[in-house]
Amino acid sequence: QVQLVESGGGLVQPGGSLRLSCAASGRIFSINSMGWYRQPPGKQRDMVATITRDGTTNYADSMKGRFTISRDNAKNTVFLQMNSLKPEDTAVYYCNAEAIIRGFTYNYWGQGTQVTVSS
């Protein structure tokens, strides 16, 4: 099992910045990649960015240049720096960890943190 705890959400004005954090615990040695997903009100959950153990990153096209994902392997923590925020970035942001245990892939999710972009 892997447990994920997110923090850093909140209310921010358009053009502002927020930094989300996600701390992993449990079977962290089994984690292959971590990432952030978001779910706007009434919409599906979509990928924001992912990062592998060796630091390879992947971003959704609409986030490139504004969002940066990073990780601190020593602290088992992944971060999402969000700049130039827009009202359409308003969503619940979820941390994800993909773990490989005995050849099987498991996906774990945090509880989600609300990000609201509004003036």
Coordinates of N, CA, C and O in Angstrom, one line a residue:
Q1 N 0.8 -1.2 0.0 CA 0.0 0.0 0.0 C 0.9 1.3 0.0 O 2.0 1.3 0.6
V2 N 0.4 2.3 -0.6 CA 1.0 3.6 -0.7 C 0.0 4.6 -0.2 O -1.2 4.6 -0.7
Q3 N 0.4 5.5 0.7 CA -0.5 6.5 1.2 C 0.1 7.9 0.6 O 1.3 8.1 0.6
L4 N -0.9 8.7 0.2 CA -0.5 10.0 -0.4 C -1.3 11.1 0.4 O -2.5 11.0 0.6
V5 N -0.5 12.2 0.8 CA -1.2 13.3 1.5 C -0.8 14.6 0.7 O 0.4 14.9 0.6
E6 N -1.8 15.2 0.2 CA -1.6 16.5 -0.5 C -1.7 17.7 0.4 O -2.5 17.7 1.4
S7 N -1.1 18.8 0.0 CA -1.3 20.1 0.7 C -1.0 21.2 -0.3 O -0.4 20.9 -1.3
G8 N -1.4 22.4 0.1 CA -1.0 23.6 -0.7 C -2.1 24.2 -1.6 O -1.9 25.2 -2.2
G9 N -3.3 23.6 -1.6 CA -4.4 24.2 -2.4 C -4.9 25.4 -1.7 O -4.5 25.8 -0.6
G10 N -5.8 26.1 -2.4 CA -6.4 27.3 -1.8 C -7.0 28.2 -2.8 O -7.2 27.8 -4.0
L11 N -7.3 29.4 -2.4 CA -7.9 30.4 -3.3 C -6.8 31.4 -3.7 O -6.0 31.9 -2.9
V12 N -6.7 31.7 -5.0 CA -5.7 32.5 -5.6 C -6.4 33.4 -6.7 O -7.3 32.9 -7.4
Q13 N -5.9 34.6 -6.9 CA -6.4 35.4 -7.9 C -5.8 35.0 -9.3 O -4.7 34.5 -9.4
P14 N -6.5 35.4 -10.4 CA -6.0 35.1 -11.7 C -4.6 35.7 -11.9 O -4.4 36.9 -11.4
G15 N -3.7 35.0 -12.5 CA -2.3 35.4 -12.6 C -1.4 35.0 -11.5 O -0.2 35.2 -11.6
G16 N -2.0 34.5 -10.4 CA -1.2 34.2 -9.2 C -0.6 32.8 -9.3 O -0.7 32.1 -10.4
S17 N 0.1 32.4 -8.2 CA 0.8 31.1 -8.2 C 0.4 30.3 -6.9 O 0.0 30.9 -5.9
L18 N 0.5 29.0 -7.1 CA 0.4 28.1 -5.9 C 1.4 27.0 -6.1 O 1.7 26.6 -7.3
R19 N 1.7 26.4 -5.0 CA 2.6 25.2 -5.0 C 1.9 24.1 -4.3 O 1.7 24.2 -3.1
L20 N 1.7 23.0 -4.9 CA 1.1 21.8 -4.3 C 2.2 20.8 -3.9 O 3.2 20.7 -4.6
S21 N 2.0 20.2 -2.8 CA 2.9 19.1 -2.3 C 2.1 17.8 -2.1 O 1.0 17.8 -1.7
C22 N 2.8 16.7 -2.3 CA 2.3 15.4 -2.1 C 3.3 14.5 -1.5 O 4.3 14.2 -2.1
A23 N 3.1 14.1 -0.3 CA 4.0 13.3 0.5 C 3.6 11.8 0.4 O 2.4 11.5 0.7
A24 N 4.4 10.9 0.0 CA 4.1 9.5 -0.1 C 4.7 8.8 1.1 O 5.8 9.1 1.6
S25 N 4.0 7.7 1.5 CA 4.5 6.9 2.6 C 4.0 5.4 2.3 O 3.2 5.2 1.4
G26 N 4.5 4.5 3.1 CA 4.2 3.1 2.8 C 5.2 2.4 1.9 O 6.4 2.6 2.1
R27 N 4.8 1.7 0.9 CA 5.7 0.9 0.1 C 6.3 1.8 -1.0 O 6.1 1.6 -2.2
I28 N 7.0 2.9 -0.6 CA 7.5 3.9 -1.5 C 8.5 3.3 -2.5 O 8.7 3.8 -3.6
F29 N 9.2 2.2 -2.1 CA 10.2 1.7 -3.0 C 9.6 1.1 -4.2 O 10.2 0.9 -5.2
S30 N 8.3 0.8 -4.2 CA 7.6 0.3 -5.4 C 7.0 1.3 -6.3 O 6.5 1.0 -7.4
I31 N 7.2 2.6 -6.0 CA 6.6 3.7 -6.8 C 7.5 3.9 -8.0 O 8.7 4.1 -7.9
N32 N 6.9 3.8 -9.2 CA 7.6 4.0 -10.5 C 7.5 5.5 -10.9 O 8.4 6.1 -11.3
S33 N 6.3 6.0 -10.8 CA 6.0 7.4 -11.2 C 5.0 8.0 -10.3 O 4.2 7.3 -9.7
M34 N 5.0 9.3 -10.2 CA 4.0 10.1 -9.5 C 3.5 11.2 -10.4 O 4.2 11.6 -11.3
G35 N 2.3 11.7 -10.0 CA 1.8 12.8 -10.9 C 0.7 13.5 -10.3 O 0.2 13.2 -9.1
W36 N 0.2 14.5 -11.0 CA -1.0 15.3 -10.6 C -2.0 15.2 -11.6 O -1.8 15.3 -12.8
Y37 N -3.3 15.0 -11.2 CA -4.4 15.0 -12.0 C -5.4 16.1 -11.4 O -5.3 16.4 -10.3
R38 N -6.3 16.5 -12.3 CA -7.3 17.5 -11.8 C -8.7 17.2 -12.3 O -8.8 16.6 -13.4
Q39 N -9.7 17.6 -11.5 CA -11.1 17.3 -11.9 C -11.9 18.6 -11.6 O -12.2 18.9 -10.5
P40 N -12.2 19.3 -12.7 CA -13.0 20.5 -12.6 C -14.5 20.1 -12.2 O -14.8 19.0 -12.4
P41 N -15.2 21.0 -11.7 CA -16.6 20.7 -11.3 C -17.4 20.2 -12.5 O -17.4 20.8 -13.6
G42 N -18.0 19.0 -12.4 CA -18.8 18.4 -13.4 C -18.1 17.8 -14.6 O -18.7 17.5 -15.6
K43 N -16.8 17.7 -14.5 CA -16.0 17.2 -15.6 C -15.2 16.0 -15.1 O -15.1 15.7 -13.9
Q44 N -14.5 15.3 -16.1 CA -13.7 14.1 -15.7 C -12.4 14.6 -15.2 O -11.9 15.7 -15.3
R45 N -11.7 13.6 -14.6 CA -10.4 13.8 -14.1 C -9.4 13.6 -15.2 O -9.4 12.6 -15.9
D46 N -8.5 14.6 -15.4 CA -7.5 14.6 -16.4 C -6.1 14.7 -15.9 O -5.9 15.3 -14.8
M47 N -5.1 14.2 -16.6 CA -3.7 14.3 -16.2 C -3.2 15.8 -16.4 O -3.5 16.4 -17.3
V48 N -2.5 16.2 -15.4 CA -1.8 17.5 -15.4 C -0.4 17.3 -15.8 O 0.2 17.9 -16.7
A49 N 0.3 16.5 -15.0 CA 1.8 16.3 -15.2 C 2.2 15.0 -14.4 O 1.6 14.7 -13.4
T50 N 3.2 14.3 -14.9 CA 3.7 13.2 -14.3 C 5.2 13.2 -14.3 O 5.8 13.9 -15.1
I51 N 5.8 12.5 -13.3 CA 7.3 12.5 -13.3 C 7.7 11.1 -12.8 O 7.1 10.5 -11.9
T52 N 8.7 10.5 -13.5 CA 9.2 9.2 -13.2 C 10.2 9.2 -12.1 O 10.7 10.3 -11.7
R53 N 10.6 8.1 -11.6 CA 11.7 8.0 -10.6 C 13.0 8.7 -11.1 O 13.7 9.3 -10.3
D54 N 13.3 8.5 -12.4 CA 14.5 9.1 -12.9 C 14.4 10.6 -13.3 O 15.3 11.2 -13.8
G55 N 13.2 11.1 -13.1 CA 13.0 12.6 -13.3 C 12.4 12.9 -14.7 O 12.2 14.1 -15.0
T56 N 12.0 11.9 -15.5 CA 11.4 12.2 -16.8 C 10.0 12.8 -16.5 O 9.2 12.2 -15.8
T57 N 9.7 13.9 -17.1 CA 8.4 14.6 -16.9 C 7.5 14.5 -18.2 O 8.0 14.4 -19.3
N58 N 6.2 14.6 -17.9 CA 5.3 14.7 -19.0 C 4.2 15.6 -18.6 O 3.7 15.6 -17.4
Y59 N 3.7 16.5 -19.5 CA 2.7 17.5 -19.2 C 1.6 17.5 -20.2 O 1.8 17.2 -21.4
A60 N 0.4 17.8 -19.7 CA -0.7 18.0 -20.6 C -0.4 19.3 -21.4 O 0.2 20.2 -20.8
D61 N -0.8 19.4 -22.6 CA -0.4 20.5 -23.5 C -0.8 21.9 -22.9 O 0.0 22.8 -22.9
S62 N -1.9 22.0 -22.2 CA -2.4 23.2 -21.7 C -1.6 23.7 -20.5 O -1.8 24.9 -20.1
M63 N -0.8 22.8 -19.9 CA -0.1 23.2 -18.7 C 1.4 23.6 -19.0 O 2.1 24.2 -18.2
K64 N 1.9 23.2 -20.2 CA 3.2 23.4 -20.5 C 3.6 24.9 -20.5 O 2.9 25.8 -21.0
G65 N 4.7 25.2 -19.8 CA 5.1 26.6 -19.6 C 4.5 27.3 -18.4 O 5.1 28.3 -18.0
R66 N 3.5 26.8 -17.9 CA 2.9 27.4 -16.7 C 3.1 26.5 -15.4 O 3.2 27.1 -14.3
F67 N 3.0 25.2 -15.6 CA 3.1 24.3 -14.4 C 4.5 23.6 -14.5 O 4.9 23.2 -15.6
T68 N 5.0 23.3 -13.4 CA 6.3 22.5 -13.3 C 6.1 21.5 -12.2 O 5.8 21.8 -11.1
I69 N 6.4 20.2 -12.6 CA 6.4 19.1 -11.6 C 7.8 18.8 -11.2 O 8.7 18.8 -12.1
S70 N 8.0 18.5 -10.0 CA 9.3 18.1 -9.5 C 9.2 17.1 -8.4 O 8.1 17.0 -7.8
R71 N 10.2 16.4 -8.0 CA 10.2 15.5 -6.9 C 11.4 15.5 -6.1 O 12.5 15.8 -6.6
D72 N 11.3 15.2 -4.8 CA 12.4 15.1 -3.9 C 12.4 13.7 -3.4 O 11.6 13.3 -2.6
N73 N 13.2 12.8 -4.0 CA 13.2 11.4 -3.7 C 13.5 11.1 -2.3 O 13.0 10.2 -1.7
A74 N 14.4 11.9 -1.7 CA 14.8 11.7 -0.4 C 13.7 11.9 0.6 O 13.6 11.3 1.7
K75 N 12.8 12.8 0.3 CA 11.6 13.1 1.1 C 10.3 12.4 0.6 O 9.2 12.7 1.2
N76 N 10.5 11.7 -0.5 CA 9.3 11.0 -1.0 C 8.1 11.9 -1.3 O 7.0 11.7 -1.0
T77 N 8.5 13.1 -1.9 CA 7.5 14.1 -2.1 C 7.6 14.6 -3.5 O 8.7 14.7 -4.1
V78 N 6.4 14.9 -4.1 CA 6.3 15.5 -5.4 C 5.6 16.8 -5.3 O 4.7 17.0 -4.4
F79 N 6.0 17.8 -6.1 CA 5.5 19.1 -6.1 C 4.9 19.5 -7.4 O 5.3 19.0 -8.5
L80 N 4.0 20.4 -7.4 CA 3.5 21.0 -8.6 C 3.5 22.5 -8.4 O 2.7 23.1 -7.6
Q81 N 4.4 23.2 -9.1 CA 4.4 24.7 -9.1 C 3.5 25.2 -10.2 O 3.7 24.8 -11.4
M82 N 2.5 26.0 -9.8 CA 1.5 26.5 -10.8 C 1.6 28.0 -10.9 O 1.4 28.7 -9.9
N83 N 2.0 28.5 -12.0 CA 2.1 29.9 -12.2 C 1.1 30.4 -13.3 O 0.5 29.6 -14.0
S84 N 0.9 31.7 -13.3 CA -0.1 32.3 -14.3 C -1.4 31.6 -14.3 O -2.0 31.2 -15.3
L85 N -1.9 31.4 -13.1 CA -3.2 30.6 -12.9 C -4.3 31.4 -13.6 O -4.4 32.6 -13.5
K86 N -5.2 30.6 -14.1 CA -6.4 31.1 -14.8 C -7.7 30.5 -14.1 O -7.6 29.4 -13.5
P87 N -8.8 31.2 -14.3 CA -10.0 30.6 -13.7 C -10.3 29.2 -14.1 O -10.9 28.4 -13.3
E88 N -10.0 28.9 -15.3 CA -10.2 27.5 -15.8 C -9.3 26.5 -15.2 O -9.5 25.3 -15.4
D89 N -8.4 26.9 -14.4 CA -7.5 26.0 -13.6 C -8.2 25.5 -12.3 O -7.7 24.6 -11.6
T90 N -9.4 26.1 -12.0 CA -10.1 25.8 -10.8 C -10.5 24.3 -10.9 O -11.2 23.9 -11.9
A91 N -10.2 23.5 -9.9 CA -10.4 22.1 -9.9 C -10.0 21.5 -8.5 O -9.3 22.2 -7.8
V92 N -10.4 20.3 -8.3 CA -9.7 19.5 -7.3 C -8.5 18.8 -7.9 O -8.6 18.1 -8.9
Y93 N -7.4 19.0 -7.3 CA -6.1 18.4 -7.8 C -5.8 17.2 -6.9 O -5.8 17.2 -5.7
Y94 N -5.5 16.1 -7.6 CA -5.3 14.8 -7.0 C -3.8 14.4 -7.3 O -3.4 14.4 -8.4
C95 N -3.2 13.9 -6.2 CA -1.9 13.3 -6.4 C -2.0 11.8 -6.7 O -2.9 11.1 -6.2
N96 N -1.2 11.3 -7.6 CA -1.3 9.9 -8.0 C 0.1 9.3 -7.9 O 1.1 9.9 -8.2
A97 N 0.1 8.0 -7.5 CA 1.4 7.2 -7.5 C 1.1 5.9 -8.2 O 0.1 5.2 -7.9
E98 N 2.0 5.6 -9.2 CA 1.9 4.3 -9.9 C 3.0 3.4 -9.3 O 4.1 3.7 -9.4
A99 N 2.5 2.3 -8.7 CA 3.5 1.4 -8.1 C 3.4 0.0 -8.8 O 2.4 -0.4 -9.3
I100 N 4.6 -0.6 -8.9 CA 4.7 -1.9 -9.5 C 5.1 -2.9 -8.4 O 6.1 -2.8 -7.8
I101 N 4.1 -3.8 -8.1 CA 4.3 -4.7 -7.0 C 4.1 -6.1 -7.5 O 3.1 -6.5 -8.0
R102 N 5.2 -6.9 -7.5 CA 5.2 -8.3 -7.9 C 4.7 -8.4 -9.4 O 3.9 -9.3 -9.7
G103 N 5.1 -7.4 -10.2 CA 4.7 -7.5 -11.6 C 3.4 -6.8 -11.9 O 3.0 -6.7 -13.1
F104 N 2.6 -6.4 -10.9 CA 1.3 -5.8 -11.2 C 1.4 -4.3 -10.9 O 2.1 -3.9 -10.0
T105 N 0.7 -3.6 -11.7 CA 0.6 -2.1 -11.6 C -0.6 -1.7 -10.7 O -1.7 -2.1 -11.0
Y106 N -0.3 -0.8 -9.8 CA -1.3 -0.3 -8.9 C -1.3 1.2 -8.9 O -0.2 1.8 -9.0
N107 N -2.5 1.8 -8.9 CA -2.6 3.3 -8.9 C -3.2 3.7 -7.5 O -4.2 3.2 -7.1
Y108 N -2.5 4.6 -6.9 CA -2.9 5.1 -5.6 C -3.2 6.6 -5.7 O -2.6 7.3 -6.5
W109 N -4.2 7.1 -5.0 CA -4.7 8.5 -5.1 C -4.7 9.1 -3.7 O -5.0 8.5 -2.7
G110 N -4.4 10.4 -3.7 CA -4.6 11.2 -2.5 C -6.0 11.6 -2.4 O -6.9 11.3 -3.2
Q111 N -6.3 12.4 -1.3 CA -7.7 12.8 -1.0 C -8.1 13.9 -1.9 O -9.3 14.2 -2.0
G112 N -7.2 14.6 -2.5 CA -7.5 15.8 -3.3 C -7.4 17.1 -2.5 O -7.6 17.1 -1.3
T113 N -7.0 18.1 -3.3 CA -6.9 19.5 -2.7 C -7.5 20.5 -3.6 O -7.3 20.4 -4.8
Q114 N -8.4 21.3 -3.1 CA -9.1 22.3 -3.9 C -8.2 23.5 -4.3 O -7.6 24.1 -3.4
V115 N -8.2 23.8 -5.6 CA -7.6 25.0 -6.1 C -8.7 25.8 -6.7 O -9.4 25.4 -7.7
T116 N -8.8 27.0 -6.3 CA -9.8 28.0 -6.8 C -9.2 29.2 -7.3 O -8.4 29.9 -6.5
V117 N -9.3 29.5 -8.6 CA -8.7 30.7 -9.1 C -9.9 31.7 -9.4 O -10.7 31.5 -10.3
S118 N -9.9 32.8 -8.7 CA -11.0 33.7 -8.8 C -10.6 35.1 -8.2 O -9.8 35.1 -7.3
S119 N -11.2 36.1 -8.8 CA -10.9 37.5 -8.3 C -12.0 37.8 -7.3 O -12.0 38.9 -6.7

